[in-house]
Amino acid sequence: MEFAFALCVGVLTTAGIYLMLRGQTFPVIVGLTLLSYAVNLFLFASGRLTVNGAAIIGQSEHYTDPLPQALVLTAIVIGFAMTAYVLILAMRARSDLGNDQVDGRNMPEARDTGSDAGNGDKPRARRGLTRTELRDGKPRKER
Amino acid sequence: MSVLWILLLPMLGMILPLLSAKKSRTTIAWLTALPPALALAILLQQIPSVFAGAVPAFEAQWVPLLGLSISLHLDGLAFLFCLLILGIGLLIILYARYYLSAQDNMAVFYTYLLFFMTAMLGVVLSSNLLQLWLFWELTSISSFLLISFWSHKTEARKGARMALSVTGAGGLALLGALLLIAHVCGSYDLHTVLKQGDLLRSSEWYPAIITLFLLGAFTKSAQFPFQFWLPHAMAAPTPVSAYLHSATMVKAGVFLLARFYPALSGTDAWFVAVSLTGMTTMLVGAYTALFKHDLKGLLAYSTVSHLGLITLLLGLGSNLAAVAAVFHIINHAVFKASLFMAAGIIDHESGTRDMRKLNGMWKYMPFTATLAMVAAASMAGVPLLNGFLSKEMLFAETLHQETLGALSWWIPLLSTAGGALAVAYSLRFMHDVFFNGEPVDLPRIPHEPPRYMRVPVEVLVVLCLLVGIFPQFMVGDLLATSSQAVIGTELPSYSLAVWHGFNIPLLMSTIAILGGVILYINRRHLFYFQGQFIEHDAKLIFEGAVQWLVRRAEIVNDWIDNGSLQRYMFLLLLLALAVSAGPLFELKDTVGTHAQLPINWVVGFCAALLVAGTFITIWWIHRRLVALVALSVVGLITSIAFAYFSAPDLALTQLSVEVVTILLFLLALFFLPQKSPVIDSSFTVIVRDFGIAALFGSVIGTICYALMTRPLDTISGYFLEHSKPGGGGTNVVNVILVDFRGFDTLGEITVLGIAALGIYKLLVGMRVFMPSTDGNGRRWSSDSHPLLLALVSQSLLPLALLVSAFIFIRGHNMPGGGFIAGLITAIALIQQYVAHGVVWMKERLPINCLHLIGLGLLIAFLSGLGSWLFGHNYLTTWFDHYHWPLVGEFELASAMIFDFGVYLTVIGAILLILTDLGKLTTSERQSEGER
Amino acid sequence: MLQHLPVLPLLLPLLGGIVLLLPPLIDSERGQRQFGLLFASLTLISSLVLLQQVHANGTHVYALGEWAAPFGIVLVADRMATLLLVLTAFLLLCVQMFSCAGDDRKGRFLHSLLLFQALGIQGSFLTGDIFNLFVFFEILLIASYALLIHGGGKQKTAANVHYVTLNLAGSALFLFALGIVYGTFGTLNMADMQAKAAHIPEADRELAEAGALLLLVVFGLKSAMLPLHFWLPRAYASASAPIAALFAIMTKVGIYSLWRVHDGIFGAQAGALAHVAQHWLWPLAWLTLLLGIIATLSSQTLRMLTANLVLVSVGSLLLMVAVNTEESATAGLFYLVHSTLACALMFLLAGLIVQQRGKAEDRFVASRQVRQPILLGGLYFLAALALIGMPPISGFIGKTLMLSAALKAEAAGWIWPPLLLSSLAALLMLARGGSTLFWRVRGENQKGIPVHAMQLGAVWLMVAALLSIMIFAGWLTSFMQMAAQDMYQGLDLRELFPLKMEGGPDA
């Protein structure tokens, strides 16, 4: 059992890291998510595995180690917050920089330090649009 | 105490000019002159005691740990230098009053001047090594300010920067040397150090010490090969040059040599390094001076050469030579200051410093001319002038040198040559400027300067004469005491007199003078010879060097940091792999002694499913929707795993978080490119990435396996034991979350709240490109709120709310709790948004998510604070059991309030994130510019 | 109240951050500013009182929920931690003052986020529990993510993407490490770990070592150690002035954790696990400093230059961690305080220069004169001296302390050259930069916005702080020496919780 578990952790880690080394934001974020699964399982396993020994007083005679579970809970919540943030950030980057590359192809030149609240970026964002693989950039009509 | 005042007065005086900036120029000058004058008075007051051999001192602790203390002492050498610094300083202040024009900011100039004066006094008065270094650096800084006073001129800026860079570098070297000296001697106190010369000379550090030390001294006093910065410092106003390059700045270097003479001199290394450097500098400086057309340029190089002479004397290592060095320090200060000021007057009155234009000044300013020529004669070493005496002593000394063995006669020979060159450039200064025909198109008609501008020059020139004629009377005691301080042991016997009878030194002087005259007369040939070489501008070379350095640095930096996240990530993971793999090689047996669970087919199947899902995710990552589905499968298995291995809370949380995460992904995917290139990087890169990923994965897997199969004694027993009695709950995990480690949870929801704020900031004013079709060109459904969904979700809502309430209540004893409940509620509400759209919801659910977050956090925060009322620590919980009819036995715990805060925060955060994101597609998106 | 003193420096910024999110303050600019400043100053005051208390009566330990360590979470307020608390709170106050001049109009929640950021930093300094340290790291990170994009613009977004992604990876590594640590030590309390380190069963030793080294990577990433430093320059250079100034202390959190964990838990007492990270730390620290020098020389704008000087300071501090003696810790501590203030000051000045210099911003090119050349020039001069480490500003004390610490540890041969060269590089670049920014001017510039009173106040506060740490260096260094001793001693839980180690809480 332990071996299967460790194998899964290893596979998840591998996949996560491989994706984190890709060149666009989306795979990177998916990679981070996979990695966070691996992390949670790993942290959980640090308390050793137990079957039907939930740490609820009076439910069973031998209990699993509750502490790592609490830690993993915290980790999950924090992980969720971070994932949410980085996802939206990816969208922001796409809208500011015009594409979702992270491999340094689209470093904005030093001139613009953007002390203006975003509205200075309009032209470049539009230009960026043509570079992306999107079909059209027209905002959808509201209903 | 009085010693302290000598330093303190000019320091405090710095504010006077600034305060009186609005007053007339003369007033400013007087006010500025006041503190140094007082200091000088105090100094002169000390004459009896100092000449009697007493050393007034002042001591105060500052940073004991560092060995840095405020300790001043006024020994002979310090006295001599204080005299020069203050005396000549005062003359300079007077002179500058007339030299500076109305445009120049006089107050600032005087402030800088006093700053510099203070720094110099500090250097010479220090008896603590680190304090000495401190003031040493201050001289560099203040001279930078002075040299760059006319900062609108390029050469002023460049000259100042060059001076600062060179002397600053020297300063660092000196710091190193001083630290090493203190390390060897075990003390930062100068007197202790000076007594331990033998220890120093014999220590293994001596070579390092002397190298760094000499670097510091030579850069400061412009010794070869560092002489290049000094002439460019001439861009400063002439009073500055007159001060820095006669009595002070450059003298600091030789002062240092003199100061540490007892401790460091006396070895062959010292002799070779110091005397040869001095000799070279003397010759190079004198030779170059001859060809300078700029008046100040000539004087600058002559300064270089004279400093070389002093260095040479200190290098020779005989006590008599040291005396000569001290003597020449005095003389050079006097005549060089007057010469600079004279040059300044000429420049000031005629508007140029170019000797090719300046001719026949004699008839325009006879008085100044006389003064200048006397001073120049002294510089040349003409008898009856002070310069002559010290030069003779030099010649005398060079005669008793054996260190170069059979070739020791080089030293006197070269010295004489140097003397001859000095005579030659002095002659040029006199003849070229004051006679030699008519001036060539001067900017303005020159005339005598204002009365008081000449006074300083007069004073100094008179001194030249007096010292030259009655040396013993004038400077006998001064020289004795100061040399005493330099040598440390008893003085050698010497006589200060103009006439020592016919002897070799006299012969050498004569040769020097005659040779100089001959040289000057045949200068045409020399100039022609020199003309063949192109002249290098040290400034350009230096700037070029710096530019080159900067460019190289840029190249290297760009090469390392190419702005690619992939590289950064790769290096991060590579390092992580390297460090974590290392120990595993040592790890003897992976499998530990802990009993393992038997595997069954269910688990096997799930594991297989997970692996499959993972591989699908990476394989079809370019088809993003597919990847997402596979991802959600993986997430599902994870939560199943938690459930199976007896972690129900984890399972529930993972499950509900999974739902929200995937929802987010889908929404984001709508705005992100739907597809990425199938192959985004070269095959080798992919192989490389996969390689490191697999390696790291295997490392983590191995560690995980090793951990799980080892026994562990942990602190968890405590939690199981005290959960019920201490925390009042049977669900230990939940009790840990809200009680034992409630602080973590508080932090965790804070993170959630902040994340919501950040996302809000990101979304404001975001321009998104909304595709009308999905990745495969299919149009999105036109019906955004299908009726069926609306009905179902509406009927589901109450149920969902009920469930969440139930989960919340039981949380403390059964799996559940505020977080999961919050997620469920949030999902239920989100469903309504999806079904009915933002506008519809806004009418029916007028809650502000921000406020919800704030409220939740506040409740959680305060629930912990309650315990203070009962004098308990933060987050100390309280619980009790009650019995109500009908309801029956139930429990109330302060932890539940905390949990409620969690509940609200979660709802607020998730609603804020998802609805704001959803709003982007509608008219509800926030306006720009408020991020 | 005194009983709760140790937790106040955390509760005050937290409360402040929350209150500013709620009506009526959320929508009133004046309210935001006044209460922001109020909470910042309260935090500073509480930290100062705590410092005084700790100095008088030794380390304070505060058990949250009154659960005995190592079971519950404890805050350990020792000299080192409280000193850094004061530093952080002071920085927070200055930054908040500065941002009241208009930076807080460029976006929402600035004051809340600043307080939350401070909360994260303070918590990381105070906590005695390694998982709690992780939580506080996350707080300071998420706050810094949100702060970095404050004001908007492509530069910030681009820098943010890199910064966030790298740090997410870092957090994942942190959790792996924590899993290993718990799996081998069976505890999370750092003092407890320090006690247990020597008694780790033979079979688990290598695993524990792997965990320790992973922690090195995590903290290295936080403190921008080579080759994990890449997030720093662009992030710091693109952040708006007050935020960059507050960031100046973020890297120091990593350094502090390295001290705590690798010189503390895995210190000399750790038996077979003693100094596991040294052989990695040495070369990496050295190379970091070297790269800092190169990057410094390659800087094109004042903000980039300052960011690279942060890198230099990190390199120097890492070397002090590597030297790992009481002297080096003392020296490092002093230099840490000094360099944080100096870099922050320079970031603020860069902001002012940008605000007055028009299109050229802070690039080292000839351009229009700033509006207030005397004022800004003078301040720049002071800040530059501080950064170079030249007297009379406190920098030279820190540098000298570090040099002599290296000498005493017989590491001068390695440490001196880069340390001295870094000063030289800083001198070269700051002299060039300064003379270009202030002297190579064409025409007056009346268009620039004059320095706001609040901005000026903040800047002068920092200058005053720099001067006073120089004047009172004697007292400060001796205090830091004691702090270093405390750190190497570690604290004995059994003596703090005599009964509770076995028994339950006395609630």
XYZ file of C-alpha atoms in Angstrom, chain B residues 62-66 68 115 130 133-135 137-138 140-141 144-145 148 151-152 157 160-161 164-166 168-169 172-173 175-177 179-180 183 188 205 212 542-543 546-547 549-557 560-565 567-569 571-573 575-581 583-584 586-589 696 700 702-703 706-707 710-716 718-719 721-722 726-727 735 739-744 746-748 750-751 754-758 760-762 850-855 857-858 861-862 865 867-868 871-877 929-931, chain C residues 1 3-4 7-8 10-11 14-15 18-19 21-23 26 62-68 70-73 75 105-109 112-113 116 119 129 131-132 135-136 138-139 142-143 146 149-153 161-162 165-166 169-170 173 176 179-180 182-188 192 196 203-204 206-207 209-210 213-214 216-217 221 225-230 233-234 280 284 291 294-295 297-298 300 330 381 385 389-392 396-397 400-401 403-404 407-408 412 416 420 423-424 427-429 431-432 435 439-440 470-471 473-474 477-478 481 500 502-507:
278
model
C 31.962 54.757 21.085
C 31.643 51.211 19.771
C 33.637 49.038 22.170
C 32.684 45.846 20.362
C 34.339 47.154 17.238
C 36.167 52.082 17.663
C 33.909 70.022 6.412
C 39.349 52.985 12.965
C 40.144 55.623 8.851
C 36.760 57.252 9.416
C 38.190 60.725 8.986
C 37.193 58.578 4.235
C 35.655 61.901 5.170
C 37.766 61.737 0.277
C 34.108 62.649 0.496
C 34.781 65.217 -3.811
C 32.347 67.963 -2.894
C 32.939 69.175 -8.007
C 29.311 70.882 -10.986
C 28.016 72.370 -14.246
C 32.316 66.269 -12.380
C 35.815 64.771 -8.797
C 34.462 61.309 -9.576
C 36.699 59.911 -5.262
C 36.989 56.561 -6.981
C 40.748 56.338 -6.660
C 37.875 55.669 -2.141
C 39.433 52.449 -3.393
C 39.056 50.412 1.384
C 42.561 48.997 1.080
C 40.695 49.748 6.098
C 41.872 46.251 5.355
C 45.409 47.130 6.390
C 42.080 45.780 10.546
C 44.985 43.408 9.918
C 44.378 41.847 14.420
C 43.137 49.567 17.774
C 50.400 39.174 7.719
C 47.154 47.320 1.467
C 39.572 56.248 -16.675
C 36.077 56.956 -17.940
C 34.635 52.365 -16.200
C 32.431 52.292 -19.293
C 33.538 47.560 -16.999
C 29.882 48.543 -17.057
C 29.367 47.130 -20.543
C 31.021 43.834 -19.609
C 28.879 43.673 -16.502
C 25.766 44.250 -18.595
C 26.704 41.478 -20.983
C 27.361 39.022 -18.191
C 24.210 40.030 -16.375
C 22.729 35.095 -16.662
C 19.298 36.697 -16.386
C 17.517 36.320 -19.711
C 14.074 37.138 -18.361
C 12.757 33.634 -18.936
C 10.687 32.153 -16.141
C 15.178 29.206 -16.733
C 14.491 30.543 -13.248
C 12.202 27.638 -12.493
C 17.488 26.467 -11.725
C 15.246 26.478 -8.664
C 14.242 22.871 -9.208
C 19.080 23.166 -6.869
C 16.230 21.547 -4.945
C 16.993 18.253 -6.667
C 20.707 18.503 -6.013
C 20.378 19.251 -2.312
C 17.676 16.694 -1.581
C 19.206 13.907 -3.645
C 21.651 12.747 1.404
C 19.691 9.902 -0.229
C 23.928 7.959 2.053
C 20.556 6.501 3.007
C 21.287 2.812 3.610
C 17.893 1.081 3.642
C 12.870 15.034 -8.592
C 10.252 12.826 -3.449
C 11.552 7.694 -2.319
C 11.573 10.032 0.653
C 11.049 5.888 3.390
C 9.105 8.111 5.760
C 9.595 4.212 9.470
C 8.216 4.318 13.002
C 7.622 7.797 14.404
C 7.063 9.038 17.909
C 5.197 12.315 17.675
C 3.465 14.897 19.808
C 0.066 13.852 18.424
C -1.294 14.845 23.307
C -3.954 16.064 20.906
C -5.703 12.891 24.745
C -6.741 16.485 25.304
C -9.262 20.382 26.807
C -10.830 21.404 23.500
C -10.144 20.843 17.388
C -8.090 25.410 19.065
C -4.679 23.792 19.396
C -3.429 25.477 16.229
C -6.164 28.055 15.818
C -3.477 30.632 15.055
C -2.611 28.799 11.841
C -6.480 32.587 11.561
C -3.491 33.103 9.309
C -4.962 30.832 6.667
C -6.224 35.970 6.348
C -4.371 34.628 3.326
C -5.812 38.999 1.068
C -5.915 36.816 -2.029
C -9.434 38.089 -2.679
C -8.187 41.675 -2.351
C -5.343 40.991 -4.736
C -9.974 42.385 -6.968
C -7.031 44.657 -7.773
C -6.095 42.471 -10.720
C -15.619 42.758 0.702
C -17.597 43.528 3.819
C -18.306 39.843 4.260
C -14.594 39.056 4.213
C -13.809 41.870 6.614
C -16.617 40.816 8.931
C -11.966 38.075 9.730
C -13.095 40.476 12.412
C -10.114 37.882 15.383
C -12.395 38.994 18.203
C -9.583 38.283 21.943
C -10.233 35.340 26.484
C -8.350 38.483 27.534
C -7.002 37.077 31.849
C -6.123 34.255 29.500
C -3.829 34.262 26.493
C -5.043 35.056 22.995
C -7.174 32.326 21.382
C -7.713 30.494 24.674
C -11.030 28.726 24.176
C -8.091 53.355 -12.718
C -9.181 52.442 -9.211
C -6.699 49.631 -8.802
C -1.892 44.023 29.171
C 1.118 39.784 29.738
C -0.118 39.930 26.126
C 1.256 39.058 20.566
C 0.379 42.725 20.138
C 0.817 40.778 15.336
C -2.705 41.574 16.478
C -4.077 42.357 11.669
C -6.858 44.333 13.323
C -9.364 44.199 8.861
C -10.869 47.434 10.155
C -11.738 46.847 4.961
C -14.974 47.543 6.773
C -17.313 50.489 6.575
C -13.341 51.444 3.527
C 3.663 33.512 24.620
C 1.615 30.326 24.317
C -1.378 30.941 22.061
C -4.512 29.331 23.482
C -2.371 28.512 26.521
C -1.440 25.186 24.988
C 1.985 24.198 26.182
C 5.607 21.991 21.755
C 1.940 21.082 21.285
C 0.455 24.506 20.814
C 1.909 27.405 18.879
C 5.563 33.123 20.010
C -4.842 56.891 -4.683
C -3.337 54.728 -7.423
C -5.351 51.745 -6.264
C -7.466 50.311 -3.498
C -6.621 48.661 -0.171
C -4.714 47.327 4.471
C -2.234 45.449 2.341
C -1.057 42.679 6.246
C 1.778 41.195 9.827
C 6.645 26.998 15.304
C 4.559 25.334 10.316
C 3.281 28.619 11.650
C 1.668 30.315 7.289
C 3.214 33.709 7.950
C 2.302 32.831 2.868
C 0.671 35.895 4.410
C 0.205 36.987 -0.873
C 0.280 40.524 0.482
C -1.110 42.193 -4.258
C 0.742 45.189 -8.896
C -0.396 48.302 -7.038
C -0.551 51.097 -9.564
C -0.716 48.815 -12.541
C 1.273 48.692 -15.730
C 4.032 36.631 -12.983
C 7.627 35.564 -12.402
C 5.123 31.519 -9.898
C 8.578 31.082 -8.429
C 7.038 26.568 -6.340
C 8.956 27.668 -3.269
C 9.074 22.861 -1.594
C 7.714 18.935 1.222
C 6.521 16.887 5.724
C 10.018 15.479 6.044
C 7.521 16.260 10.876
C 8.076 12.749 9.623
C 11.504 12.631 11.249
C 11.345 14.984 14.232
C 7.716 14.268 15.119
C 7.377 17.878 16.230
C 6.980 21.342 14.722
C 11.846 21.336 20.483
C 15.728 16.758 19.417
C 17.940 5.462 10.182
C 16.143 8.791 9.748
C 19.642 11.308 6.003
C 15.961 12.058 5.577
C 19.204 16.144 6.334
C 17.297 16.199 3.055
C 18.572 21.174 2.806
C 15.183 21.665 1.173
C 17.822 25.908 2.707
C 16.421 26.163 -0.823
C 14.524 31.685 -2.504
C 20.290 33.575 -2.866
C 21.959 32.614 -6.114
C 20.606 30.972 -8.283
C 17.186 31.734 -6.830
C 17.507 35.507 -6.939
C 15.970 36.144 -10.343
C 15.593 42.871 -9.374
C 12.596 43.347 -11.666
C 26.111 24.519 0.218
C 26.221 30.049 -2.969
C 26.699 38.448 -8.914
C 28.196 42.484 -11.416
C 24.521 43.383 -11.414
C 27.771 47.614 -12.238
C 25.226 46.878 -14.948
C 20.815 51.562 -15.790
C 26.298 40.208 15.521
C 24.200 62.016 -1.036
C 27.086 57.133 1.612
C 29.221 51.948 3.648
C 31.219 55.124 3.991
C 31.353 57.217 7.131
C 29.761 59.165 8.659
C 30.859 51.569 7.710
C 30.259 50.099 11.158
C 33.850 46.813 9.477
C 32.102 44.465 11.888
C 35.232 42.274 7.940
C 36.627 41.719 11.401
C 39.048 37.870 10.038
C 38.449 36.309 13.446
C 39.214 36.850 5.471
C 37.237 40.323 2.172
C 35.440 45.387 -0.281
C 31.665 48.781 -1.680
C 33.842 49.980 -4.519
C 30.779 53.851 -4.929
C 31.475 53.899 -8.661
C 27.853 53.493 -9.677
C 28.825 58.529 -7.932
C 28.105 58.165 -11.650
C 26.322 63.188 -10.899
C 24.385 67.600 -12.372
C 24.107 66.588 -16.004
C 25.395 55.223 14.055
C 25.516 57.410 17.139
C 26.114 51.986 17.730
C 27.868 51.182 20.994
C 26.128 46.380 19.006
C 26.275 45.135 22.561
C 25.861 40.580 20.677
C 2.822 21.476 30.841
C 3.344 16.386 30.351
C 0.159 17.953 31.669
C -2.577 19.766 29.764
C -3.328 23.469 29.557
C -4.183 25.338 32.690
C -7.210 26.916 31.009
